[in-house]
Amino acid sequence: MASPKVAVYTLGCKVNQNETEAMAGLFKKAGYEEVDFHQEADVYIINTCSVTHLADRKSRQMIRRAIKTNPDALVAVTGCYAQTAPGEVLNIPGVDLIVGTSERNRIVELVNEARLAEAPVNAVKDIMKISDFEEIAEEEAEPHRVRAYLKIQEGCNRYCSYCIIPYSRGPIRSRPIENVVNAAQRLVEMGYKEIVLTGIHTGAYGTESGNADLAVLIRRLLEIEDLKRLRISSIDPNEVNEELLDLMAGSEVLCRHLHIPLQSGDDRVLERMNRVYTTDDYENLVGEIRTRIPGIAITSDIMVGFPGETEEEFQHTLVFTEKIGFSALHVFKYSPRRGTPAAGFPKQVDWKIKEERSKELISLGRRLSAKYAETNIGKVFSVLVEQETKIKDAFFWEGHTDNYLKVVFPFEKDLRGSFTKVFLGRYSDGVVYGQHVSID
Ligand code: 5AD
C-alpha cells in the first residue's frame, strides 16, 4: 500500500517555520510521505499567523486552498490564528481539526482521532494556563536545508499595546538549556551549517527561572564543535547586554547581525505602544554595538499608522530611521487586534494614510539597504551557500554572508551547504552579485 501523504503550509514567523518542520517530521516518522502543498495529499496542516488582520486573511485563504485541492483530505489548522479565533476557523466548511499553539507534539495522534470523529475536533487549550516548554522533536525532520531554526523559548509577557501574540502564545517558558544544547548538537551532526535561535521573545530566554539568560545559552552553544554559524533571530533593545556583545566580538561563529525591533522613531508613540525604551536609549545602544562590532548588520521592524500617529510623529520615525541607518527594514501597517488595548485607542489612522507612510518607509529602507551593501562591495566574504536560484534566465548560487547580505554568484559545481569565498561585485535590487574566489 502506498504511504499516506501529508502537505504542510507555514504563515508568519520563524518559530512557525520551525514548528511546521517539526510536525512534518512527526508525520514522516509515522510513515507519511511529505508532498508539496499544491499537490493532492491525505492530510493538510496549515500553521497560521495572526499578527495582523492580513495574516488572518491569508491564513483563511490557505485553509480554503487546501480544502479545494482535495475535498476528501483531513484538514488540520494550527498556530496563532487557530488559537485566537477558533470559532472563525471552525466556521470554514471542510476544516476537520483545530489545534492551537500547544499539543503540536501530539499532532499525528490528534489527526487520527479527528479522522474517526463525526464532527470537526476542537483541540485548542487555554494557553494562559500552560507553564512548560513543549518539546517537539525537530531533530526527526529530514535535513533539506542548510540553515536550521532552533526554538529555544515560547511565549511573551511584555504586552505591547498593539500585540496579540502574548494572548496566542501564552506566558514565557524556556526550553531547558541542556535540551537546547543537545538539539543543536544533533542538528550539527545532521549536517546543518547554520543554526538560528528563535523564540516568541527570544531575549527573555531563561529569565522566568533566573537560571540562565541568552548569553549563557550562547556561550554553551559556541562550545559545540563543528557548529559553523549561530545567529540570533530577534532581540529587544534592552536585552542586548555587555556579555552578548563580548561573545559576538570574540567569536567567528556568532554572526554579526542583530534584528532589534524599533517599532517607532517617536518617543510619544513608543510610550503609547508600551515599549520600554526611548529613541535616545536605542541610539546609544546602536552606537555601542557598532563600536564593539564593526560592520555589524542591524535590521529592524517598524510599524506605521499606530493609533494617534500624527504626520509629525511619522516624520520623526523617518528621520530617526535614516539616522540609525538600518541594513534592512520590515515595515508593518498597524492592524487593530481584538482584545489588545491599542485596538480601542482613539484616533485610529486611515488605511490610505498607513499605505502612504508604509510606502515611504519601505523606500527609505531600500535606500538604506543599498547604502549598507555598498560599504561591503569590493571585499571578499565567506558565503554559506543555501540554494540555486534563477535571475533573468541565468543560474546562480545563493547564500548569505555572516552580516546577512544576500549574495549570488555563478559557479559550475554544486556548492550547496559549503562555505565559499566570494568577491562582492555590485548591489542591485536587494542582492549582491559576486564572483567565486575559493571554497573554504
Ligand atoms: N499590527 C501591525 N504590525 C504588528 N506587529 C505586531 N503586532 C502588530 C499589529 N497589531 C509587528 C511588529 C513586530 C512584528 C513581528 O509584527 O512590528 O515586531
PDB file of N, CA and C in Angstrom, residues 68-139:
ATOM      1  N   LYS A  68      -9.870  22.913  -1.215  1.00  0.00           N
ATOM      2  CA  LYS A  68     -10.190  22.857  -2.639  1.00  0.00           C
ATOM      3  C   LYS A  68      -9.313  21.835  -3.375  1.00  0.00           C
ATOM      4  N   THR A  69      -8.046  21.779  -2.999  1.00  0.00           N
ATOM      5  CA  THR A  69      -7.132  20.853  -3.676  1.00  0.00           C
ATOM      6  C   THR A  69      -7.574  19.404  -3.492  1.00  0.00           C
ATOM      7  N   ASN A  70      -7.991  19.075  -2.276  1.00  0.00           N
ATOM      8  CA  ASN A  70      -8.524  17.732  -2.054  1.00  0.00           C
ATOM      9  C   ASN A  70      -9.641  17.765  -1.005  1.00  0.00           C
ATOM     10  N   PRO A  71     -10.884  17.860  -1.459  1.00  0.00           N
ATOM     11  CA  PRO A  71     -12.014  17.979  -0.530  1.00  0.00           C
ATOM     12  C   PRO A  71     -12.138  16.776   0.410  1.00  0.00           C
ATOM     13  N   ASP A  72     -11.537  15.649   0.042  1.00  0.00           N
ATOM     14  CA  ASP A  72     -11.617  14.454   0.898  1.00  0.00           C
ATOM     15  C   ASP A  72     -10.518  14.399   1.949  1.00  0.00           C
ATOM     16  N   ALA A  73      -9.570  15.310   1.856  1.00  0.00           N
ATOM     17  CA  ALA A  73      -8.432  15.248   2.771  1.00  0.00           C
ATOM     18  C   ALA A  73      -8.827  15.679   4.176  1.00  0.00           C
ATOM     19  N   LEU A  74      -8.006  15.279   5.145  1.00  0.00           N
ATOM     20  CA  LEU A  74      -8.193  15.759   6.500  1.00  0.00           C
ATOM     21  C   LEU A  74      -7.428  17.077   6.621  1.00  0.00           C
ATOM     22  N   VAL A  75      -8.154  18.148   6.951  1.00  0.00           N
ATOM     23  CA  VAL A  75      -7.523  19.466   7.022  1.00  0.00           C
ATOM     24  C   VAL A  75      -7.389  19.899   8.486  1.00  0.00           C
ATOM     25  N   ALA A  76      -6.148  20.075   8.918  1.00  0.00           N
ATOM     26  CA  ALA A  76      -5.872  20.457  10.302  1.00  0.00           C
ATOM     27  C   ALA A  76      -5.275  21.862  10.330  1.00  0.00           C
ATOM     28  N   VAL A  77      -5.834  22.711  11.180  1.00  0.00           N
ATOM     29  CA  VAL A  77      -5.381  24.098  11.267  1.00  0.00           C
ATOM     30  C   VAL A  77      -4.779  24.329  12.644  1.00  0.00           C
ATOM     31  N   THR A  78      -3.581  24.897  12.653  1.00  0.00           N
ATOM     32  CA  THR A  78      -2.899  25.116  13.930  1.00  0.00           C
ATOM     33  C   THR A  78      -2.261  26.503  13.944  1.00  0.00           C
ATOM     34  N   GLY A  79      -1.653  26.881  15.068  1.00  0.00           N
ATOM     35  CA  GLY A  79      -0.942  28.151  15.131  1.00  0.00           C
ATOM     36  C   GLY A  79      -1.757  29.276  15.761  1.00  0.00           C
ATOM     37  N   CYS A  80      -1.230  30.503  15.614  1.00  0.00           N
ATOM     38  CA  CYS A  80      -1.760  31.651  16.364  1.00  0.00           C
ATOM     39  C   CYS A  80      -3.180  32.054  15.968  1.00  0.00           C
ATOM     40  N   TYR A  81      -3.517  31.962  14.688  1.00  0.00           N
ATOM     41  CA  TYR A  81      -4.884  32.319  14.295  1.00  0.00           C
ATOM     42  C   TYR A  81      -5.866  31.273  14.839  1.00  0.00           C
ATOM     43  N   ALA A  82      -5.484  30.019  14.773  1.00  0.00           N
ATOM     44  CA  ALA A  82      -6.312  28.944  15.324  1.00  0.00           C
ATOM     45  C   ALA A  82      -6.507  29.145  16.826  1.00  0.00           C
ATOM     46  N   GLN A  83      -5.447  29.583  17.502  1.00  0.00           N
ATOM     47  CA  GLN A  83      -5.520  29.762  18.956  1.00  0.00           C
ATOM     48  C   GLN A  83      -6.433  30.924  19.328  1.00  0.00           C
ATOM     49  N   THR A  84      -6.335  32.036  18.583  1.00  0.00           N
ATOM     50  CA  THR A  84      -7.068  33.243  18.997  1.00  0.00           C
ATOM     51  C   THR A  84      -8.464  33.338  18.394  1.00  0.00           C
ATOM     52  N   ALA A  85      -8.724  32.655  17.291  1.00  0.00           N
ATOM     53  CA  ALA A  85     -10.059  32.739  16.683  1.00  0.00           C
ATOM     54  C   ALA A  85     -10.561  31.356  16.258  1.00  0.00           C
ATOM     55  N   PRO A  86     -10.654  30.413  17.220  1.00  0.00           N
ATOM     56  CA  PRO A  86     -11.048  29.045  16.845  1.00  0.00           C
ATOM     57  C   PRO A  86     -12.431  28.998  16.176  1.00  0.00           C
ATOM     58  N   GLY A  87     -13.320  29.877  16.622  1.00  0.00           N
ATOM     59  CA  GLY A  87     -14.675  29.906  16.049  1.00  0.00           C
ATOM     60  C   GLY A  87     -14.649  30.223  14.564  1.00  0.00           C
ATOM     61  N   GLU A  88     -13.848  31.222  14.202  1.00  0.00           N
ATOM     62  CA  GLU A  88     -13.754  31.619  12.782  1.00  0.00           C
ATOM     63  C   GLU A  88     -13.213  30.464  11.945  1.00  0.00           C
ATOM     64  N   VAL A  89     -12.240  29.755  12.498  1.00  0.00           N
ATOM     65  CA  VAL A  89     -11.635  28.654  11.741  1.00  0.00           C
ATOM     66  C   VAL A  89     -12.636  27.509  11.580  1.00  0.00           C
ATOM     67  N   LEU A  90     -13.323  27.192  12.667  1.00  0.00           N
ATOM     68  CA  LEU A  90     -14.285  26.077  12.605  1.00  0.00           C
ATOM     69  C   LEU A  90     -15.463  26.387  11.693  1.00  0.00           C
ATOM     70  N   ASN A  91     -15.683  27.684  11.441  1.00  0.00           N
ATOM     71  CA  ASN A  91     -16.768  28.090  10.533  1.00  0.00           C
ATOM     72  C   ASN A  91     -16.455  27.825   9.074  1.00  0.00           C
ATOM     73  N   ILE A  92     -15.205  27.524   8.779  1.00  0.00           N
ATOM     74  CA  ILE A  92     -14.852  27.237   7.383  1.00  0.00           C
ATOM     75  C   ILE A  92     -15.207  25.779   7.103  1.00  0.00           C
ATOM     76  N   PRO A  93     -16.189  25.541   6.207  1.00  0.00           N
ATOM     77  CA  PRO A  93     -16.588  24.155   5.947  1.00  0.00           C
ATOM     78  C   PRO A  93     -15.420  23.383   5.342  1.00  0.00           C
ATOM     79  N   GLY A  94     -15.151  22.205   5.900  1.00  0.00           N
ATOM     80  CA  GLY A  94     -14.042  21.401   5.375  1.00  0.00           C
ATOM     81  C   GLY A  94     -12.895  21.298   6.363  1.00  0.00           C
ATOM     82  N   VAL A  95     -12.894  22.157   7.410  1.00  0.00           N
ATOM     83  CA  VAL A  95     -11.855  22.047   8.447  1.00  0.00           C
ATOM     84  C   VAL A  95     -12.238  20.886   9.361  1.00  0.00           C
ATOM     85  N   ASP A  96     -11.282  19.969   9.595  1.00  0.00           N
ATOM     86  CA  ASP A  96     -11.580  18.777  10.397  1.00  0.00           C
ATOM     87  C   ASP A  96     -10.992  18.815  11.794  1.00  0.00           C
ATOM     88  N   LEU A  97      -9.914  19.592  11.941  1.00  0.00           N
ATOM     89  CA  LEU A  97      -9.223  19.592  13.236  1.00  0.00           C
ATOM     90  C   LEU A  97      -8.606  20.955  13.459  1.00  0.00           C
ATOM     91  N   ILE A  98      -8.741  21.441  14.690  1.00  0.00           N
ATOM     92  CA  ILE A  98      -8.101  22.701  15.016  1.00  0.00           C
ATOM     93  C   ILE A  98      -7.300  22.523  16.311  1.00  0.00           C
ATOM     94  N   VAL A  99      -6.021  22.874  16.192  1.00  0.00           N
ATOM     95  CA  VAL A  99      -5.072  22.730  17.301  1.00  0.00           C
ATOM     96  C   VAL A  99      -4.452  24.111  17.474  1.00  0.00           C
ATOM     97  N   GLY A 100      -4.368  24.613  18.702  1.00  0.00           N
ATOM     98  CA  GLY A 100      -3.837  25.970  18.892  1.00  0.00           C
ATOM     99  C   GLY A 100      -2.329  26.001  18.859  1.00  0.00           C
ATOM    100  N   THR A 101      -1.739  26.638  19.866  1.00  0.00           N
ATOM    101  CA  THR A 101      -0.275  26.723  19.894  1.00  0.00           C
ATOM    102  C   THR A 101       0.314  25.754  20.930  1.00  0.00           C
ATOM    103  N   SER A 102      -0.509  24.803  21.395  1.00  0.00           N
ATOM    104  CA  SER A 102       0.042  23.743  22.259  1.00  0.00           C
ATOM    105  C   SER A 102      -0.313  22.395  21.649  1.00  0.00           C
ATOM    106  N   GLU A 103       0.262  21.340  22.209  1.00  0.00           N
ATOM    107  CA  GLU A 103      -0.055  19.964  21.812  1.00  0.00           C
ATOM    108  C   GLU A 103       0.324  19.605  20.386  1.00  0.00           C
ATOM    109  N   ARG A 104       1.254  20.371  19.831  1.00  0.00           N
ATOM    110  CA  ARG A 104       1.667  20.034  18.456  1.00  0.00           C
ATOM    111  C   ARG A 104       2.507  18.765  18.437  1.00  0.00           C
ATOM    112  N   ASN A 105       3.061  18.402  19.594  1.00  0.00           N
ATOM    113  CA  ASN A 105       3.801  17.134  19.650  1.00  0.00           C
ATOM    114  C   ASN A 105       2.860  15.933  19.516  1.00  0.00           C
ATOM    115  N   ARG A 106       1.534  16.190  19.682  1.00  0.00           N
ATOM    116  CA  ARG A 106       0.534  15.111  19.548  1.00  0.00           C
ATOM    117  C   ARG A 106      -0.203  15.183  18.215  1.00  0.00           C
ATOM    118  N   ILE A 107       0.328  15.927  17.259  1.00  0.00           N
ATOM    119  CA  ILE A 107      -0.441  16.228  16.045  1.00  0.00           C
ATOM    120  C   ILE A 107      -0.875  14.963  15.286  1.00  0.00           C
ATOM    121  N   VAL A 108       0.017  13.977  15.219  1.00  0.00           N
ATOM    122  CA  VAL A 108      -0.326  12.774  14.444  1.00  0.00           C
ATOM    123  C   VAL A 108      -1.502  12.043  15.110  1.00  0.00           C
ATOM    124  N   GLU A 109      -1.401  11.934  16.436  1.00  0.00           N
ATOM    125  CA  GLU A 109      -2.454  11.297  17.219  1.00  0.00           C
ATOM    126  C   GLU A 109      -3.787  12.054  17.065  1.00  0.00           C
ATOM    127  N   LEU A 110      -3.719  13.385  17.139  1.00  0.00           N
ATOM    128  CA  LEU A 110      -4.933  14.200  17.022  1.00  0.00           C
ATOM    129  C   LEU A 110      -5.563  14.044  15.639  1.00  0.00           C
ATOM    130  N   VAL A 111      -4.713  13.943  14.617  1.00  0.00           N
ATOM    131  CA  VAL A 111      -5.227  13.732  13.250  1.00  0.00           C
ATOM    132  C   VAL A 111      -5.949  12.382  13.176  1.00  0.00           C
ATOM    133  N   ASN A 112      -5.374  11.372  13.803  1.00  0.00           N
ATOM    134  CA  ASN A 112      -6.017  10.053  13.801  1.00  0.00           C
ATOM    135  C   ASN A 112      -7.364  10.085  14.525  1.00  0.00           C
ATOM    136  N   GLU A 113      -7.400  10.815  15.635  1.00  0.00           N
ATOM    137  CA  GLU A 113      -8.666  10.960  16.372  1.00  0.00           C
ATOM    138  C   GLU A 113      -9.711  11.680  15.530  1.00  0.00           C
ATOM    139  N   ALA A 114      -9.272  12.761  14.865  1.00  0.00           N
ATOM    140  CA  ALA A 114     -10.207  13.570  14.069  1.00  0.00           C
ATOM    141  C   ALA A 114     -10.771  12.759  12.907  1.00  0.00           C
ATOM    142  N   ARG A 115      -9.949  11.834  12.414  1.00  0.00           N
ATOM    143  CA  ARG A 115     -10.381  11.008  11.291  1.00  0.00           C
ATOM    144  C   ARG A 115     -11.601  10.161  11.675  1.00  0.00           C
ATOM    145  N   LEU A 116     -11.633   9.742  12.936  1.00  0.00           N
ATOM    146  CA  LEU A 116     -12.722   8.882  13.404  1.00  0.00           C
ATOM    147  C   LEU A 116     -13.931   9.679  13.882  1.00  0.00           C
ATOM    148  N   ALA A 117     -13.724  10.983  14.119  1.00  0.00           N
ATOM    149  CA  ALA A 117     -14.800  11.790  14.702  1.00  0.00           C
ATOM    150  C   ALA A 117     -15.872  12.138  13.678  1.00  0.00           C
ATOM    151  N   GLU A 118     -17.071  12.341  14.182  1.00  0.00           N
ATOM    152  CA  GLU A 118     -18.218  12.681  13.318  1.00  0.00           C
ATOM    153  C   GLU A 118     -18.177  14.158  12.912  1.00  0.00           C
ATOM    154  N   ALA A 119     -17.731  14.975  13.888  1.00  0.00           N
ATOM    155  CA  ALA A 119     -17.734  16.425  13.669  1.00  0.00           C
ATOM    156  C   ALA A 119     -16.302  16.953  13.797  1.00  0.00           C
ATOM    157  N   PRO A 120     -16.058  18.184  13.306  1.00  0.00           N
ATOM    158  CA  PRO A 120     -14.722  18.765  13.457  1.00  0.00           C
ATOM    159  C   PRO A 120     -14.270  18.772  14.924  1.00  0.00           C
ATOM    160  N   VAL A 121     -12.992  18.486  15.146  1.00  0.00           N
ATOM    161  CA  VAL A 121     -12.468  18.389  16.506  1.00  0.00           C
ATOM    162  C   VAL A 121     -11.766  19.696  16.888  1.00  0.00           C
ATOM    163  N   ASN A 122     -12.150  20.236  18.040  1.00  0.00           N
ATOM    164  CA  ASN A 122     -11.503  21.434  18.548  1.00  0.00           C
ATOM    165  C   ASN A 122     -10.563  21.053  19.695  1.00  0.00           C
ATOM    166  N   ALA A 123      -9.255  21.099  19.434  1.00  0.00           N
ATOM    167  CA  ALA A 123      -8.276  20.699  20.454  1.00  0.00           C
ATOM    168  C   ALA A 123      -7.506  21.902  21.004  1.00  0.00           C
ATOM    169  N   VAL A 124      -8.103  23.101  20.866  1.00  0.00           N
ATOM    170  CA  VAL A 124      -7.434  24.312  21.362  1.00  0.00           C
ATOM    171  C   VAL A 124      -7.539  24.357  22.886  1.00  0.00           C
ATOM    172  N   LYS A 125      -6.390  24.606  23.538  1.00  0.00           N
ATOM    173  CA  LYS A 125      -6.352  24.654  25.013  1.00  0.00           C
ATOM    174  C   LYS A 125      -6.208  26.100  25.496  1.00  0.00           C
ATOM    175  N   ASP A 126      -6.514  26.335  26.777  1.00  0.00           N
ATOM    176  CA  ASP A 126      -6.291  27.656  27.365  1.00  0.00           C
ATOM    177  C   ASP A 126      -4.783  27.864  27.540  1.00  0.00           C
ATOM    178  N   ILE A 127      -4.219  28.668  26.649  1.00  0.00           N
ATOM    179  CA  ILE A 127      -2.758  28.796  26.590  1.00  0.00           C
ATOM    180  C   ILE A 127      -2.199  29.538  27.811  1.00  0.00           C
ATOM    181  N   MET A 128      -3.042  30.352  28.459  1.00  0.00           N
ATOM    182  CA  MET A 128      -2.568  31.120  29.607  1.00  0.00           C
ATOM    183  C   MET A 128      -2.246  30.213  30.797  1.00  0.00           C
ATOM    184  N   LYS A 129      -2.771  28.984  30.753  1.00  0.00           N
ATOM    185  CA  LYS A 129      -2.557  28.080  31.890  1.00  0.00           C
ATOM    186  C   LYS A 129      -1.361  27.150  31.673  1.00  0.00           C
ATOM    187  N   ILE A 130      -0.686  27.290  30.541  1.00  0.00           N
ATOM    188  CA  ILE A 130       0.407  26.355  30.249  1.00  0.00           C
ATOM    189  C   ILE A 130       1.734  26.954  30.702  1.00  0.00           C
ATOM    190  N   SER A 131       2.487  26.177  31.502  1.00  0.00           N
ATOM    191  CA  SER A 131       3.704  26.762  32.061  1.00  0.00           C
ATOM    192  C   SER A 131       4.975  26.017  31.658  1.00  0.00           C
ATOM    193  N   ASP A 132       4.845  24.941  30.888  1.00  0.00           N
ATOM    194  CA  ASP A 132       6.039  24.202  30.466  1.00  0.00           C
ATOM    195  C   ASP A 132       6.330  24.413  28.992  1.00  0.00           C
ATOM    196  N   PHE A 133       7.604  24.381  28.651  1.00  0.00           N
ATOM    197  CA  PHE A 133       8.007  24.434  27.249  1.00  0.00           C
ATOM    198  C   PHE A 133       7.690  23.094  26.606  1.00  0.00           C
ATOM    199  N   GLU A 134       6.966  23.135  25.500  1.00  0.00           N
ATOM    200  CA  GLU A 134       6.591  21.883  24.832  1.00  0.00           C
ATOM    201  C   GLU A 134       7.669  21.489  23.826  1.00  0.00           C
ATOM    202  N   GLU A 135       8.255  20.343  24.056  1.00  0.00           N
ATOM    203  CA  GLU A 135       9.296  19.877  23.129  1.00  0.00           C
ATOM    204  C   GLU A 135       8.634  19.202  21.923  1.00  0.00           C
ATOM    205  N   ILE A 136       9.002  19.593  20.734  1.00  0.00           N
ATOM    206  CA  ILE A 136       8.650  18.777  19.566  1.00  0.00           C
ATOM    207  C   ILE A 136       9.993  18.369  18.981  1.00  0.00           C
ATOM    208  N   ALA A 137      10.147  17.088  18.754  1.00  0.00           N
ATOM    209  CA  ALA A 137      11.463  16.609  18.337  1.00  0.00           C
ATOM    210  C   ALA A 137      11.778  17.038  16.918  1.00  0.00           C
ATOM    211  N   GLU A 138      12.284  18.263  16.736  1.00  0.00           N
ATOM    212  CA  GLU A 138      12.563  18.735  15.379  1.00  0.00           C
ATOM    213  C   GLU A 138      13.704  17.962  14.740  1.00  0.00           C
ATOM    214  N   GLU A 139      14.475  17.280  15.583  1.00  0.00           N
ATOM    215  CA  GLU A 139      15.592  16.520  15.026  1.00  0.00           C
ATOM    216  C   GLU A 139      15.104  15.331  14.192  1.00  0.00           C
TER     217      GLU A 139
END
